[in-house]
Every structure is written in structure tokens, then in C-alpha cells.
CSV table of C-alpha atoms in Angstrom, one decimal:
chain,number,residue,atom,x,y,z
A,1,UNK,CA,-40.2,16.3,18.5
A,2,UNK,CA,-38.6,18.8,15.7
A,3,UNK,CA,-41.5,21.1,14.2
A,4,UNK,CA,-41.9,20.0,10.6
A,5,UNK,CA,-40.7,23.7,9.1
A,6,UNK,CA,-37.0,22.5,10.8
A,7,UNK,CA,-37.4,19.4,8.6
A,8,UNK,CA,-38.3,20.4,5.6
A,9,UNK,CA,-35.5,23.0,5.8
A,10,UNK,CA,-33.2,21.2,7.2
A,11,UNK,CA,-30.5,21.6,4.4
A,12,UNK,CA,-30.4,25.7,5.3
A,13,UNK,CA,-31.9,26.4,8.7
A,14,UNK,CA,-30.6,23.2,10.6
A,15,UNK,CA,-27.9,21.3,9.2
A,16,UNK,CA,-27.0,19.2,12.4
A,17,UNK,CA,-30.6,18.1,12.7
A,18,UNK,CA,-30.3,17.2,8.7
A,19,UNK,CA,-27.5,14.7,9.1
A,20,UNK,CA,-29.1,13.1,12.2
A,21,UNK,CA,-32.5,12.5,10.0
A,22,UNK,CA,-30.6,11.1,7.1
A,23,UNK,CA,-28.4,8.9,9.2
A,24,UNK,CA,-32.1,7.7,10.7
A,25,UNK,CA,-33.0,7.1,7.3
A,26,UNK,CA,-30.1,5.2,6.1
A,27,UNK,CA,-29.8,3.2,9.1
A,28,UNK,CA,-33.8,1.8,8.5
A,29,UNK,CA,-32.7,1.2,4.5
A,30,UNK,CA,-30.0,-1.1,5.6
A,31,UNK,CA,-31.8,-2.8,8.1
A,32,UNK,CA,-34.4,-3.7,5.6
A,33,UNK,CA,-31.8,-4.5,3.4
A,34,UNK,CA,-29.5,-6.7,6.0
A,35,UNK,CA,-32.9,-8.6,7.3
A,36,UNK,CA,-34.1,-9.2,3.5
A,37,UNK,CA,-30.5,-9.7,2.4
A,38,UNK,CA,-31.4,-13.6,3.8
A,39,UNK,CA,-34.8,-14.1,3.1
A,40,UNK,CA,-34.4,-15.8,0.1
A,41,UNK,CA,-32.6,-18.3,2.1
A,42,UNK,CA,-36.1,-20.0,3.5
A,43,UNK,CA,-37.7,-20.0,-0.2
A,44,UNK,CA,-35.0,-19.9,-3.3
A,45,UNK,CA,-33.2,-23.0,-2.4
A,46,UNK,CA,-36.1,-25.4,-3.5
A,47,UNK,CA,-34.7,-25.8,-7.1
A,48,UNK,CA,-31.2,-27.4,-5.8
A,49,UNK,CA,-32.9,-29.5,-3.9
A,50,UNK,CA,-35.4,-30.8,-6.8
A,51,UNK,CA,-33.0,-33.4,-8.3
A,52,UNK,CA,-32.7,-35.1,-4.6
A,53,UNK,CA,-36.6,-34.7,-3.8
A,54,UNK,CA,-37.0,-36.4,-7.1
A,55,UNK,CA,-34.6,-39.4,-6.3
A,56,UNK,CA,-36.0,-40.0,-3.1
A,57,UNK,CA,-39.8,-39.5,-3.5
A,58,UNK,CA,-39.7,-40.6,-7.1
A,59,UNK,CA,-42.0,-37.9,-8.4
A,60,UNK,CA,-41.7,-35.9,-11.7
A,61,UNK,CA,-40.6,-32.7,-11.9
A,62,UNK,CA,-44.6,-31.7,-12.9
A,63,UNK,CA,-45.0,-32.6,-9.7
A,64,UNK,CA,-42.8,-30.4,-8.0
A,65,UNK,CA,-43.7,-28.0,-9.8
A,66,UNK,CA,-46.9,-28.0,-7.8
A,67,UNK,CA,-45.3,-28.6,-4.9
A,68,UNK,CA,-43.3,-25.1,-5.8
A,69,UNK,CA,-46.5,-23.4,-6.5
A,70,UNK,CA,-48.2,-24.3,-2.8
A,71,UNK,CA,-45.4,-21.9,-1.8
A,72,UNK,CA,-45.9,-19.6,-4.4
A,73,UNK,CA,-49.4,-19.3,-3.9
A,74,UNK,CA,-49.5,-19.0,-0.2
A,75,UNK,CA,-46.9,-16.1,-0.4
A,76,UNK,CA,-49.2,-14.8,-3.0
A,77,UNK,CA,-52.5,-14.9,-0.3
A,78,UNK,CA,-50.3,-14.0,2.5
A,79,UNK,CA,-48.8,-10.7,0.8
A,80,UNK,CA,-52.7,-9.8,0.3
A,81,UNK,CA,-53.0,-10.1,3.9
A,82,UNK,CA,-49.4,-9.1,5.5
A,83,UNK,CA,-49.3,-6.1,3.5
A,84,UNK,CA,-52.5,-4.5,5.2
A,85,UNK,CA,-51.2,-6.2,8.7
A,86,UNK,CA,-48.1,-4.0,8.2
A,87,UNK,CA,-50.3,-0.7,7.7
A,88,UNK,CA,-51.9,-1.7,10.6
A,89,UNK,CA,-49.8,-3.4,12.9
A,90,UNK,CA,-45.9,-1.9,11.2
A,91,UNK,CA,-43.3,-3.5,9.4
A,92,UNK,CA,-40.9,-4.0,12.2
A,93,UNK,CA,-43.0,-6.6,14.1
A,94,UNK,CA,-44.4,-8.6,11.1
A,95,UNK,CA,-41.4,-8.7,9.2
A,96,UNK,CA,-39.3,-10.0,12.1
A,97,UNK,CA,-42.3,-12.0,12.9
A,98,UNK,CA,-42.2,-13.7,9.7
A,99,UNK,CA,-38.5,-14.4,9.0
A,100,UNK,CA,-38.5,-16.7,12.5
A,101,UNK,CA,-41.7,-18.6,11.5
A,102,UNK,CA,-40.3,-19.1,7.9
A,103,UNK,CA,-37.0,-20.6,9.9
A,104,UNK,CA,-39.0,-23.3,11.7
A,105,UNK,CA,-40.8,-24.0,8.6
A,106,UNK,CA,-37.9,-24.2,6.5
A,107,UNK,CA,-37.1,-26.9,9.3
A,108,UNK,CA,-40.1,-28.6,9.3
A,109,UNK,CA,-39.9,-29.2,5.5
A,110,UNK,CA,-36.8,-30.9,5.4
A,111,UNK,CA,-38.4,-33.7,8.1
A,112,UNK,CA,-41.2,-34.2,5.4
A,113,UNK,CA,-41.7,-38.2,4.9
A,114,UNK,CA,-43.2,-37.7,1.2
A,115,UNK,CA,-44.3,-34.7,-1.6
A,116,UNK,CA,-47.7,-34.3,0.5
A,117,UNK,CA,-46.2,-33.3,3.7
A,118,UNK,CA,-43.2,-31.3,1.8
A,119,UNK,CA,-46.1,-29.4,-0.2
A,120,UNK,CA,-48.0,-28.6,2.9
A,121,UNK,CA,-45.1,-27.1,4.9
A,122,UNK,CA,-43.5,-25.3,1.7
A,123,UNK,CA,-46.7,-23.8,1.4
A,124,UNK,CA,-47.2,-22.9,5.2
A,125,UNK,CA,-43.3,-21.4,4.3
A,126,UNK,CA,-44.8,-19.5,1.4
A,127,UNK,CA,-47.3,-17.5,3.9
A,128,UNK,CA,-44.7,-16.5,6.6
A,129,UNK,CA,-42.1,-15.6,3.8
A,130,UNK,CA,-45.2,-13.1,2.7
A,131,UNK,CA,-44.6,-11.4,6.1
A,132,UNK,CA,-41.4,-9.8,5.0
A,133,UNK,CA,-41.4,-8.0,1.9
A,134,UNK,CA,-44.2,-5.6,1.9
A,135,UNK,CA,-43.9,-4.9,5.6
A,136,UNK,CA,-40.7,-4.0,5.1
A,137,UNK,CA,-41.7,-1.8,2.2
A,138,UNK,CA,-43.9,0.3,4.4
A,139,UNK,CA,-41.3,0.6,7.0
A,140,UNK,CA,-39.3,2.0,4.0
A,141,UNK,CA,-41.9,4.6,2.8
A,142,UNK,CA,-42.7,6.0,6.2
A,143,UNK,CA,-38.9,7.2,6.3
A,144,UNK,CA,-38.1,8.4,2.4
A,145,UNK,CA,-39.9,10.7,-0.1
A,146,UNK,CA,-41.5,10.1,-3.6
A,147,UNK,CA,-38.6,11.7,-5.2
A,148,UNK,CA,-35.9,9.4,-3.2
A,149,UNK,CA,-38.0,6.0,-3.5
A,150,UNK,CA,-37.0,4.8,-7.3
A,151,UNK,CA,-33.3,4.4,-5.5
A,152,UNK,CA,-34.2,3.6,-2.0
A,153,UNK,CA,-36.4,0.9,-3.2
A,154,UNK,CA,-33.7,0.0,-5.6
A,155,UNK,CA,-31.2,-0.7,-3.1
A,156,UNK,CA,-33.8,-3.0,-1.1
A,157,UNK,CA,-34.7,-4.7,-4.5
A,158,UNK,CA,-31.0,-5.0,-4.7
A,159,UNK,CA,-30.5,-7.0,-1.5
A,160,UNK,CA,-33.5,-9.1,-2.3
A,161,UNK,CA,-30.5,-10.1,-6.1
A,162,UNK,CA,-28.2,-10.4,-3.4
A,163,UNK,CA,-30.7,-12.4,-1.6
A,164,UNK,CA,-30.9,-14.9,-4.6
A,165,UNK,CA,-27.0,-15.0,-4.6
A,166,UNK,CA,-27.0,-16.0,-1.3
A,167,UNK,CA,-29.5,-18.6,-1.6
A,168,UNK,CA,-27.9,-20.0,-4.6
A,169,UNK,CA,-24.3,-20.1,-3.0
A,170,UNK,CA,-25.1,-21.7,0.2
A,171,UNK,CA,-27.4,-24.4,-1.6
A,172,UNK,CA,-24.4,-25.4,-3.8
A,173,UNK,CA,-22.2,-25.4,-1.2
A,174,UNK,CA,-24.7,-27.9,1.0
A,175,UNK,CA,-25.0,-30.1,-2.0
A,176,UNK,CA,-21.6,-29.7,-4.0
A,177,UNK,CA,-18.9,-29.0,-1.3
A,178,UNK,CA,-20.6,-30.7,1.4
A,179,UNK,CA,-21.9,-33.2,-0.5
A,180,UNK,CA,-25.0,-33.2,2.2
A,181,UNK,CA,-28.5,-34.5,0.9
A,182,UNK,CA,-30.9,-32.4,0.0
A,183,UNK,CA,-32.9,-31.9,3.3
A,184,UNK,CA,-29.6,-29.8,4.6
A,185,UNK,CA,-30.8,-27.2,1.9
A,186,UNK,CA,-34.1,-26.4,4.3
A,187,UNK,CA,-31.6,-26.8,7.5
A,188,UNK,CA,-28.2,-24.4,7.2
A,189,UNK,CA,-28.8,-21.8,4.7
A,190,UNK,CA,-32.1,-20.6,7.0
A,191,UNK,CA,-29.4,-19.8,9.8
A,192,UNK,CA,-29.0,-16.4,8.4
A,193,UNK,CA,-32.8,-15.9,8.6
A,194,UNK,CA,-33.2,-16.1,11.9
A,195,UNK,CA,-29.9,-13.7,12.6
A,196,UNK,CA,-31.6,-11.4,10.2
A,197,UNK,CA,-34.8,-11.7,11.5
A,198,UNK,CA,-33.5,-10.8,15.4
A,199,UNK,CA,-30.9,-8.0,14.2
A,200,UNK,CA,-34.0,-6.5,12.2
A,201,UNK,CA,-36.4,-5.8,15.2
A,202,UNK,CA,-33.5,-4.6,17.4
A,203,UNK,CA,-32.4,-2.0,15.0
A,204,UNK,CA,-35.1,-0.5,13.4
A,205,UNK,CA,-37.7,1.9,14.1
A,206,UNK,CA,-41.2,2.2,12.1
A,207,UNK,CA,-41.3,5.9,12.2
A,208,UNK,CA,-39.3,9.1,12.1
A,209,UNK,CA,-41.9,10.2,14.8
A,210,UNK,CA,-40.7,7.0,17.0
A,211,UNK,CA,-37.4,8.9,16.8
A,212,UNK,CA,-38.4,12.6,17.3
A,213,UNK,CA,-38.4,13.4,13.8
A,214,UNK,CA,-41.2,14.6,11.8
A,215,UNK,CA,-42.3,12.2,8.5
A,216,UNK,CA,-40.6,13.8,5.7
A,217,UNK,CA,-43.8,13.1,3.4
A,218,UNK,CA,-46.3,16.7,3.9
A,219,UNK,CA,-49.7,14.7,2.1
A,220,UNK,CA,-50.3,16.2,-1.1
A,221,UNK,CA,-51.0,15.5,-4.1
A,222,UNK,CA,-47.4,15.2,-5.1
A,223,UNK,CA,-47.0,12.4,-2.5
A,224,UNK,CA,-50.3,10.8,-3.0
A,225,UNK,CA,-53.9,11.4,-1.6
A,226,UNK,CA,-54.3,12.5,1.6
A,227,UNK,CA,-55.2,9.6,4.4
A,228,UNK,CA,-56.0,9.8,7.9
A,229,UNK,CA,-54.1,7.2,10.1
A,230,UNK,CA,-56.8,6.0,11.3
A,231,UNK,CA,-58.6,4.4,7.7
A,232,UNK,CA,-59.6,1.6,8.1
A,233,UNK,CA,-58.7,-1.8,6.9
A,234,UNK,CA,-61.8,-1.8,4.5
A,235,UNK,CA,-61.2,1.5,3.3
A,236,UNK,CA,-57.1,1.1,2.7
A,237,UNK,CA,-58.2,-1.8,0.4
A,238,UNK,CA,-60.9,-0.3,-1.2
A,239,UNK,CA,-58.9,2.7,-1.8
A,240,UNK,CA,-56.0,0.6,-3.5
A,241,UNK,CA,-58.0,-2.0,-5.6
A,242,UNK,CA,-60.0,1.0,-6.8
A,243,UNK,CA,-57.1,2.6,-8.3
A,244,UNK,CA,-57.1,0.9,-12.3
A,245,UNK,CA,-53.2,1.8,-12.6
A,246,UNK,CA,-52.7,-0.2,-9.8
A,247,UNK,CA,-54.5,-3.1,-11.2
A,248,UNK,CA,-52.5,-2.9,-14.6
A,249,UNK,CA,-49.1,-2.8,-13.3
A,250,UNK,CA,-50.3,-5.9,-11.0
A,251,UNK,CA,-50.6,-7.7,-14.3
A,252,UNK,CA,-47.6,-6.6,-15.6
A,253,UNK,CA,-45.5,-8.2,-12.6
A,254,UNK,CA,-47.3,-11.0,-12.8
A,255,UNK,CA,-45.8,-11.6,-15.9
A,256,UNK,CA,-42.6,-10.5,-14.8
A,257,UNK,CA,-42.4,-12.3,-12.1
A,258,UNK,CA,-43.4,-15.4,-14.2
A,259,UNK,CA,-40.4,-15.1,-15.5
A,260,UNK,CA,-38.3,-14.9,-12.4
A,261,UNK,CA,-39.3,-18.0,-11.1
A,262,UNK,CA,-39.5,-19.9,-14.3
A,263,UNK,CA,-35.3,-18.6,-13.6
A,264,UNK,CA,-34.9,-19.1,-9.6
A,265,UNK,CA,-36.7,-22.3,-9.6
A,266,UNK,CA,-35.6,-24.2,-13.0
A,267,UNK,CA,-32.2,-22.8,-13.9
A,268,UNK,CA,-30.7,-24.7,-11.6
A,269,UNK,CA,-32.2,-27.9,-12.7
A,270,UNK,CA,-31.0,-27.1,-16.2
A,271,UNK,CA,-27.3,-26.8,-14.9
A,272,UNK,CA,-27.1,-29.5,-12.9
A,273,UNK,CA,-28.3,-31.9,-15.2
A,274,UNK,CA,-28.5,-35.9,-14.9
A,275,UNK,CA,-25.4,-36.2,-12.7
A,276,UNK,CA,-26.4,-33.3,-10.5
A,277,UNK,CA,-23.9,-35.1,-7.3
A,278,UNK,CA,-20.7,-35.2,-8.9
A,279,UNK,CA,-19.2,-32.1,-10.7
A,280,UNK,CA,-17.6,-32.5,-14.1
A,281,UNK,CA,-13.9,-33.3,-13.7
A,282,UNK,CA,-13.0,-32.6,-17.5
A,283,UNK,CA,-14.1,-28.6,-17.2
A,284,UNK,CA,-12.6,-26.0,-16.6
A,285,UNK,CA,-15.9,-24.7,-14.8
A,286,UNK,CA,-18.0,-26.6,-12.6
A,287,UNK,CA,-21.5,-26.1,-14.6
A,288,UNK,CA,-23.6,-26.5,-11.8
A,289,UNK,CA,-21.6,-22.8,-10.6
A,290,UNK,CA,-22.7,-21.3,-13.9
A,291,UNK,CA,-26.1,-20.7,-12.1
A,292,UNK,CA,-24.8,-17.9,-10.0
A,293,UNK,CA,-24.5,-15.6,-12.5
A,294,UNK,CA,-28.5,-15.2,-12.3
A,295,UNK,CA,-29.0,-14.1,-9.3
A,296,UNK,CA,-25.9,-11.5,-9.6
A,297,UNK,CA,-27.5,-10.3,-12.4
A,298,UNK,CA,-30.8,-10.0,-10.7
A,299,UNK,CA,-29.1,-7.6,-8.1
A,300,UNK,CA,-27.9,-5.2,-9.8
A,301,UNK,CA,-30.8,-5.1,-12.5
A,302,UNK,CA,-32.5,-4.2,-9.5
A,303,UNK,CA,-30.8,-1.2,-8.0
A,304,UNK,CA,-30.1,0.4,-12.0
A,305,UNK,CA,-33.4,0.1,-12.7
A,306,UNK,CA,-34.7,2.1,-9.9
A,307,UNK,CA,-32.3,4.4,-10.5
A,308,UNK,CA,-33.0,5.1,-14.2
A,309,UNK,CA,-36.4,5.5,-13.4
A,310,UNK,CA,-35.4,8.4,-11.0
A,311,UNK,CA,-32.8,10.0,-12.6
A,312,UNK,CA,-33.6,9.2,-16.6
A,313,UNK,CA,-37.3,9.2,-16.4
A,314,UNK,CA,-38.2,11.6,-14.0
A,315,UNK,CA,-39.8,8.9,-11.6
A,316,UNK,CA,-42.0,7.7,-14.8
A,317,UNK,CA,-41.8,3.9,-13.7
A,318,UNK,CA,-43.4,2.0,-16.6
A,319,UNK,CA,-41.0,3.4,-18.9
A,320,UNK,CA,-37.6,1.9,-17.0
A,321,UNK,CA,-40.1,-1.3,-16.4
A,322,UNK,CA,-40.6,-1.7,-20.6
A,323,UNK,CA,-37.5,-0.6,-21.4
A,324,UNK,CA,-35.7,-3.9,-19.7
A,325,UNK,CA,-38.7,-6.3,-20.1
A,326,UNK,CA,-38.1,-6.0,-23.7
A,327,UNK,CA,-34.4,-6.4,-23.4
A,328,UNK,CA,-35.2,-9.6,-20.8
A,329,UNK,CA,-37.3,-11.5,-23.5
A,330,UNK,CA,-34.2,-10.7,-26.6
A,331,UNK,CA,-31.5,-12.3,-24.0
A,332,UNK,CA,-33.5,-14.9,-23.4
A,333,UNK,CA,-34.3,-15.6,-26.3
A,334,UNK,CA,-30.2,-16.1,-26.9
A,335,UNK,CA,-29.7,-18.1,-23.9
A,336,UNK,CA,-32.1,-21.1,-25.3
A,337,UNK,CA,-29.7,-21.4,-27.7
A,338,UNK,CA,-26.8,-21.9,-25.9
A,339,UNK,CA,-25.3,-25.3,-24.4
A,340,UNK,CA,-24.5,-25.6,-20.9
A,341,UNK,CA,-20.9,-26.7,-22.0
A,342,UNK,CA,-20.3,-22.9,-23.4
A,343,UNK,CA,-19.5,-22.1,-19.4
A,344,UNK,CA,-17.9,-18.5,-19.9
A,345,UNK,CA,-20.8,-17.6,-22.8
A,346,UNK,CA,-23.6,-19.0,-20.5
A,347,UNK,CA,-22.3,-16.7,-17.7
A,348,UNK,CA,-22.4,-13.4,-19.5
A,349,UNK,CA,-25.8,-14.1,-21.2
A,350,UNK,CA,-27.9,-15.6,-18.0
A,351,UNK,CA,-26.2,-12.5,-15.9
A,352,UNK,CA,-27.5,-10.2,-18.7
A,353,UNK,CA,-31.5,-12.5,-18.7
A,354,UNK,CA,-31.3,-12.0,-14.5
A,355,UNK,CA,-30.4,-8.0,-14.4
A,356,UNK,CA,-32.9,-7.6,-17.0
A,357,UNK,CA,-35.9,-9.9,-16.1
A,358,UNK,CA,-35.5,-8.6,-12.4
A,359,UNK,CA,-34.5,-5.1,-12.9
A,360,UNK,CA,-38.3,-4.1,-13.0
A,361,UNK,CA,-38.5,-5.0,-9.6
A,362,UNK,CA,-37.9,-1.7,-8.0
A,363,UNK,CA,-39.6,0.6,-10.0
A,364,UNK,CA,-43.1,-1.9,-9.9
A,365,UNK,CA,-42.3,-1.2,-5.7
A,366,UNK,CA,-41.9,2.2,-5.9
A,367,UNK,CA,-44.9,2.7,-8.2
A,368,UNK,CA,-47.4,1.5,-5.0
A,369,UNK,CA,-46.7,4.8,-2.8
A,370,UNK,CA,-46.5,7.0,-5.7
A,371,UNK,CA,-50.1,5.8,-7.5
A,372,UNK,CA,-51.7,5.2,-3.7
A,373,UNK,CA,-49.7,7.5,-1.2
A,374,UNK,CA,-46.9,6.2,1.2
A,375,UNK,CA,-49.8,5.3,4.3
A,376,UNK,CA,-51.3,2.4,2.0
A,377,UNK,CA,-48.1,1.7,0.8
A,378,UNK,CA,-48.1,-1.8,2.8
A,379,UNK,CA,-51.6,-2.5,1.2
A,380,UNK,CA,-50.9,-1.6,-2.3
A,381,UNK,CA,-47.6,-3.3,-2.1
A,382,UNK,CA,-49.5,-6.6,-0.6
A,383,UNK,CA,-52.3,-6.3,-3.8
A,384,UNK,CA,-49.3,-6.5,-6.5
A,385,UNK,CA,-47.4,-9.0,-4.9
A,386,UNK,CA,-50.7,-10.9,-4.6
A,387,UNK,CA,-50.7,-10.7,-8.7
A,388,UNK,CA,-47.1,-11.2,-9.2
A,389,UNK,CA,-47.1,-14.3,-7.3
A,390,UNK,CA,-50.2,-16.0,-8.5
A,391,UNK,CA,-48.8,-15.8,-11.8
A,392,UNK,CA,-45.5,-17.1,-10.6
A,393,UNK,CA,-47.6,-20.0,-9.2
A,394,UNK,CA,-49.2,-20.9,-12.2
A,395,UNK,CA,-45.9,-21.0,-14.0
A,396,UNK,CA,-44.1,-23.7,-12.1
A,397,UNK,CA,-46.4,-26.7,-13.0
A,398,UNK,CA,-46.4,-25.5,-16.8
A,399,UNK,CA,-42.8,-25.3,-16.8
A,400,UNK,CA,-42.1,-28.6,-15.0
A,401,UNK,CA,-44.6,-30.2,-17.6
A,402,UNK,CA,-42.7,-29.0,-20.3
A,403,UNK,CA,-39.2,-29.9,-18.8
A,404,UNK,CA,-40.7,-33.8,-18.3
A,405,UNK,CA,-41.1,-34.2,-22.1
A,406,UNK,CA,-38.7,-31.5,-23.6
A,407,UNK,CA,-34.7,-30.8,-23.0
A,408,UNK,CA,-34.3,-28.4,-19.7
A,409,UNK,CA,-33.4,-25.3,-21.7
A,410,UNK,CA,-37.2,-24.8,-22.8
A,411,UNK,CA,-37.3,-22.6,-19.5
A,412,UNK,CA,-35.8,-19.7,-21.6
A,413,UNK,CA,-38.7,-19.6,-24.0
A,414,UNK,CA,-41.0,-19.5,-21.3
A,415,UNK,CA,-39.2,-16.9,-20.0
A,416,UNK,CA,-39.0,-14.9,-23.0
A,417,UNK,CA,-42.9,-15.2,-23.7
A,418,UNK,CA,-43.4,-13.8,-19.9
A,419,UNK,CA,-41.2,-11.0,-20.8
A,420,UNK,CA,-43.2,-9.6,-24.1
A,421,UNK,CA,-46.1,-9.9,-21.8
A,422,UNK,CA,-44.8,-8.2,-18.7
A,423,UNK,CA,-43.6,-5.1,-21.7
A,424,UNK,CA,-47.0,-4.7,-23.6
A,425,UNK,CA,-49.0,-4.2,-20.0
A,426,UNK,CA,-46.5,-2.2,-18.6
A,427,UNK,CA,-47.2,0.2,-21.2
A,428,UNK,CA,-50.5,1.2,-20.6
A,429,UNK,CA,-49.3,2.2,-16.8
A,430,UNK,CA,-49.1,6.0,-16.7
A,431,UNK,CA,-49.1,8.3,-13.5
């Protein structure tokens, strides 16, 4: 193994070792990246399928939103859990672990005779998807410093927006090209999880140590507290729920992330409308495709808002994180008022509501090494996704209530309201 002084002077004393570390490093990023890159594949499909669900089971869209929530929620217990496991267990094995199970699941939802057995295995889906993300967030901050991590963990927030492309493209091509019924949504797009799932475990490695590097983190104060690989479970969450920062800027992304999934889940249904099997021969746009520009938008909110928070705010997160939040709630505020028939309009704006809304993303990630150090990282990561998820949960019946009784587009001031909220926390978070 190389001593750590060769490390941390890599740039001067050892050049060749240098470019063999950051090759190591960038070869874990992208794994991350390529596995999560199709994760949203098992959970994001859900609101294409909604309009068929409906017609079949003949349920409301209240309903489903509860049905949306047992996932929601699940993740949101499971990422309290799987964030600790990959502390103590490592990312590689749960988050490969949990893209398969989320595979079968995906599976085993589309079999489901009725809204009770759909809800049950969504939700078992919403606690193996939870294996993935904060697993593979500890994996990440075992291999890149506090300095690099707004960036690194805006690339991997990136590929989750590509993620959400993915997931939208493949479900409009079951449904639209295909013309397939809506259980196909759980069956073909899920494919890409399991591929990802494999490649992941056979590519990356936990630690720089597993490859006879040294960690390129020294445990001071400048990379959070100093902990002994050996804390305990108890102590790890102790240690994070203690922390009052933490706990603020879990309530910020709870709001936030209110807001994505009031998008992800209901945009869809707004586009494709009554006649959601046949596309609109008299445009010049197939509506149904003007939900794409969301998810593009997410990605690459994503990656420029870790990188603002780096390179504009000297790694001060919770200014990059107000900065868009307030710019999320003004554009979606504009979107509510614009028809569905205003195709090259509606792009623009719901590209502009995704990169802003999601943006946030990565800095919130990159905020749980820097507040709690990068060996509780899983943990910490686990405890915010907890909060962001629970409040996703209890958005999705509130949302489908109001879309019952209401026209579809009353998602945006939803979304808008999450966003002032999400900003006016975010604001008290100061490191």
C-alpha cells in the first residue's frame, strides 16, 4: 500500500501514482453513475402507467396516489436503514443487492390482480430501490474529498436526471410506440436495472485501500470529526441525528423533494390527458413527448448546482440550494399558466421547473459528509433521504385529491408552494 505522504503529494513527488489514483477515482464515479443511471427505471415509470391502472382497476387517481406513497414511504424507511447497512456492510454489495431485488419486484408488480396487491409490491419496490442511493453515496465519499464532492456528487445527481429521462423515454415508448398495456411499464424498462446492477459489483471497489491506495480524506476538522471504523451502529446514528444542521436541511429536501414527485409522478398524467393511447394526429408535437423535457432539466440542474456550490460559493451549500428553490417556485408558478397545446413554450418552461426544482439535489448530498464526516456519510445520507421521502409520500395523495376535482395543471401550484418552503429552511442551514 502507498504511504499516505506519497498521496497527499502525489501532484509533485509521484506523478505516475497520481494519475493511477484519479483514474481509481473516476472509474468508481462512473460506476455509480452507470449503475444509478437506470435506477429510476424500477420506480419513475408509475405515473405512465396511472391512466391504464385506472382503466383497469377503476380507482381514482387519490387512490393511486396512495398507492405511489406505499413506495415512497418504504424508500423513505429503507433509506433510514440501507444508509447505516452501507457504513457497515459498503455500498458495493447493498447497492447491487438492491437494484436486482427492485428488478423482481418491478416484476411482481405488474402480475398484481388489483390496487391492494399493486400497493403492497410497489411498496416492497420502494424498500429495495432505498438500497441504492445512499450506498452508493458512501462508496463515493470513501474515494473523493470535501473540496471535490459539490461536483462529484453533482455528476452522480446528474445520472440520477438522466435516470428520470431514461425512465420517461422507455415508458413512452412501451405505451406510445409499442402501444403495450401498462403492466409492460414494470416488465422492459427494469432490464437496464438488472445490467446495471451486475456491471456495478463487478467494477467497483469500496475503498482506495481495497486497491492499495491510501483514503484521500486525513480526519480533521476540515473533513469532518474524527471517527473510528469501528463506531458503532448506535453511535453513527446518534452522532448524525444529533447534528441540528443536519436536521434542518432534512426539512428543506423534504420540501424539495415534494416537489419533485408532485413533477415525476403527475406531469405525465397532465400531458397525456383523457386520450392518453392515441397521440394527437393534428400537432406538430406529440404532447404526451412534451414530458421529457422534465427530466432533462432535472439532469443538468443537478450537476450545475453542485458545481456552483463548489466553485461560486466556496462549498457553502444552502446558498446554491436557495438560490434555485426560489427560481423553481417563479417557473412554476409560469408553467400553471400555460396549456398543454403551447408544445414548444411548455418545453422550455417545464425544462427550466425540472433543472431548478432538482438542481438542489447535489449540494443537499454533499452537505451529509461535510456537516457529519465522510465515515457516516451512508448514515447521514440515509437520515435525509428518510425526510425527503416522507414528505414526498405525503404529497402524492394530496395531489391526486386535488387532480380528481380540479384540471391536471394544479400540480404546478403545488409545486411552487413546495419550493418557497424548501428556500425559507434552506436558509437557516449554515456550516
Amino acid at each position: 500500500m502507498q504511504s499516505p505522504a506519497s498521496i497527499g503529494s502525489v501532484g509533485i513527488a509521484n506523478p505516475e501514482l497520481a494519475a493511477s489514483f484519479r483514474h481509481a477515482q473516476w472509474r468508481m464515479l462512473l460506476a455509480a453513475m452507470f449503475c444509478y443511471l437506470f435506477f429510476y427505471t424500477g420506480r419513475q415509470t408509475f405515473g405512465f402507467a396511472i391512466p391504464g391502472i385506472q382503466a383497469e382497476f377503476g380507482v381514482s387517481k387519490a387512490t393511486l396516489g396512495w398507492a405511489s406513497a406505499a413506495l415512497l414511504w418504504c424508500y423513505a424507511i429503507g433509506q433510514a436503514i440501507n444508509g447505516n447497512l452501507g457504513d457497515k456492510l459498503g455500498g458495493r454489495r447493498v447497492m447491487s443487492a438492491g437494484a436486482i431485488l427492485s428488478f423482481i419486484m418491478n416484476w411482481a408488480t405488474s402480475l398484481s390482480t388489483g390496487i391492494v396487491s399493486l400497493s403492497v409490491f410497489w411498496g416492497i419496490n420502494g424498500y429495495f430501490q432505498s438500497m441504492g442511493w445512499a450506498p452508493g453515496s458512501r462508496l463515493l465519499s470513501n474515494w473523493w474529498g470535501r473540496h471535490e464532492r459539490g461536483t462529484v456528487y453533482g455528476l452522480y445527481t446528474f445520472a440520477a436526471g438522466l435516470a428520470s429521462v431514461l425512465s420517461f423515454v422507455t415508458s413512452l415508448i412501451v405505451v406510445g410506440y409499442f402501444q403495450l398495456d401498462w403492466r409492460w411499464i414494470f416488465r422492459i424498462p427494469v432490464l437496464l436495472l438488472l445490467i446495471g446492477g451486475i456491471a456495478f459489483y463487478l467494477i467497483a471497489r469500496e475503498r482506495p485501500e481495497d486497491m492499495g491506495f491510501v483514503s484521500p480524506h486525513d480526519d480533521t476538522v476540515d473533513d469532518g470529526p474524527r471517527v473510528a471504523d469501528s463506531e458503532s451502529s448506535f453511535a453513527r446514528y446518534k452522532a448524525v441525528l444529533s447534528n441540528w444542521r443536519l436536521l434542518v436541511a432534512g426539512l428543506a429536501i423534504g420540501f424539495q423533494n415534494a416537489a419533485r414527485y408532485g413533477l415525476l409522478v403527475w406531469v405525465p398524467v397532465h400531458f397525456l390527458g383523457a386520450n392518453w393511447t392515441k397521440a394527437d394526429a393534428a400537432a406538430a408535437i406529440d404532447p404526451r413527448w412534451i414530458s421529457i423535457a422534465l427530466p432533462v432539466g432535472m439532469a443538468f440542474g443537478a450537476f450545475s448546482n453542485g458545481w456552483i456550490s463548489d466553485r461560486l460559493f466556496n462549498s457553502r451549500r444552502s446558498s446554491a440550494i436557495v438560490l434555485y428553490m426560489v427560481l423553481a417556485a417563479i417557473t412554476a408558478l409560469y408553467m400553471y399558466t400555460i396549456p398543454t397545446s403551447a408544445v414548444y413554450q411548455g418545453m422550455v418552461v417545464l425544462f427550466l421547473c425540472g433543472f431548478f426544482v432538482y438542481g438542489p439535489q447535489s449540494s443537499f448530498w454533499a452537505l451529509c459528509p461535510d456537516l457529519v464526516g465522510h465515515k457516516r456519510a451512508g448514515t447521514a445520507t440515509g437520515v435525509m433521504n428518510f425526510c425527503a421521502y416522507l414528505f414526498a409520500g405525503l404529497g402524492e395523495p394530496i395531489i391526486g385529491h386535488f387532480m380528481d376535482g380540479h384540471p391536471t395543471s394544479v400540480v404546478f401550484l403545488v409545486v411552487s408552494a413546495c419550493a418557497v418552503a424548501s428556500a425559507a429552511v434552506a436558509s437557516f442551514i449554515r456550516r
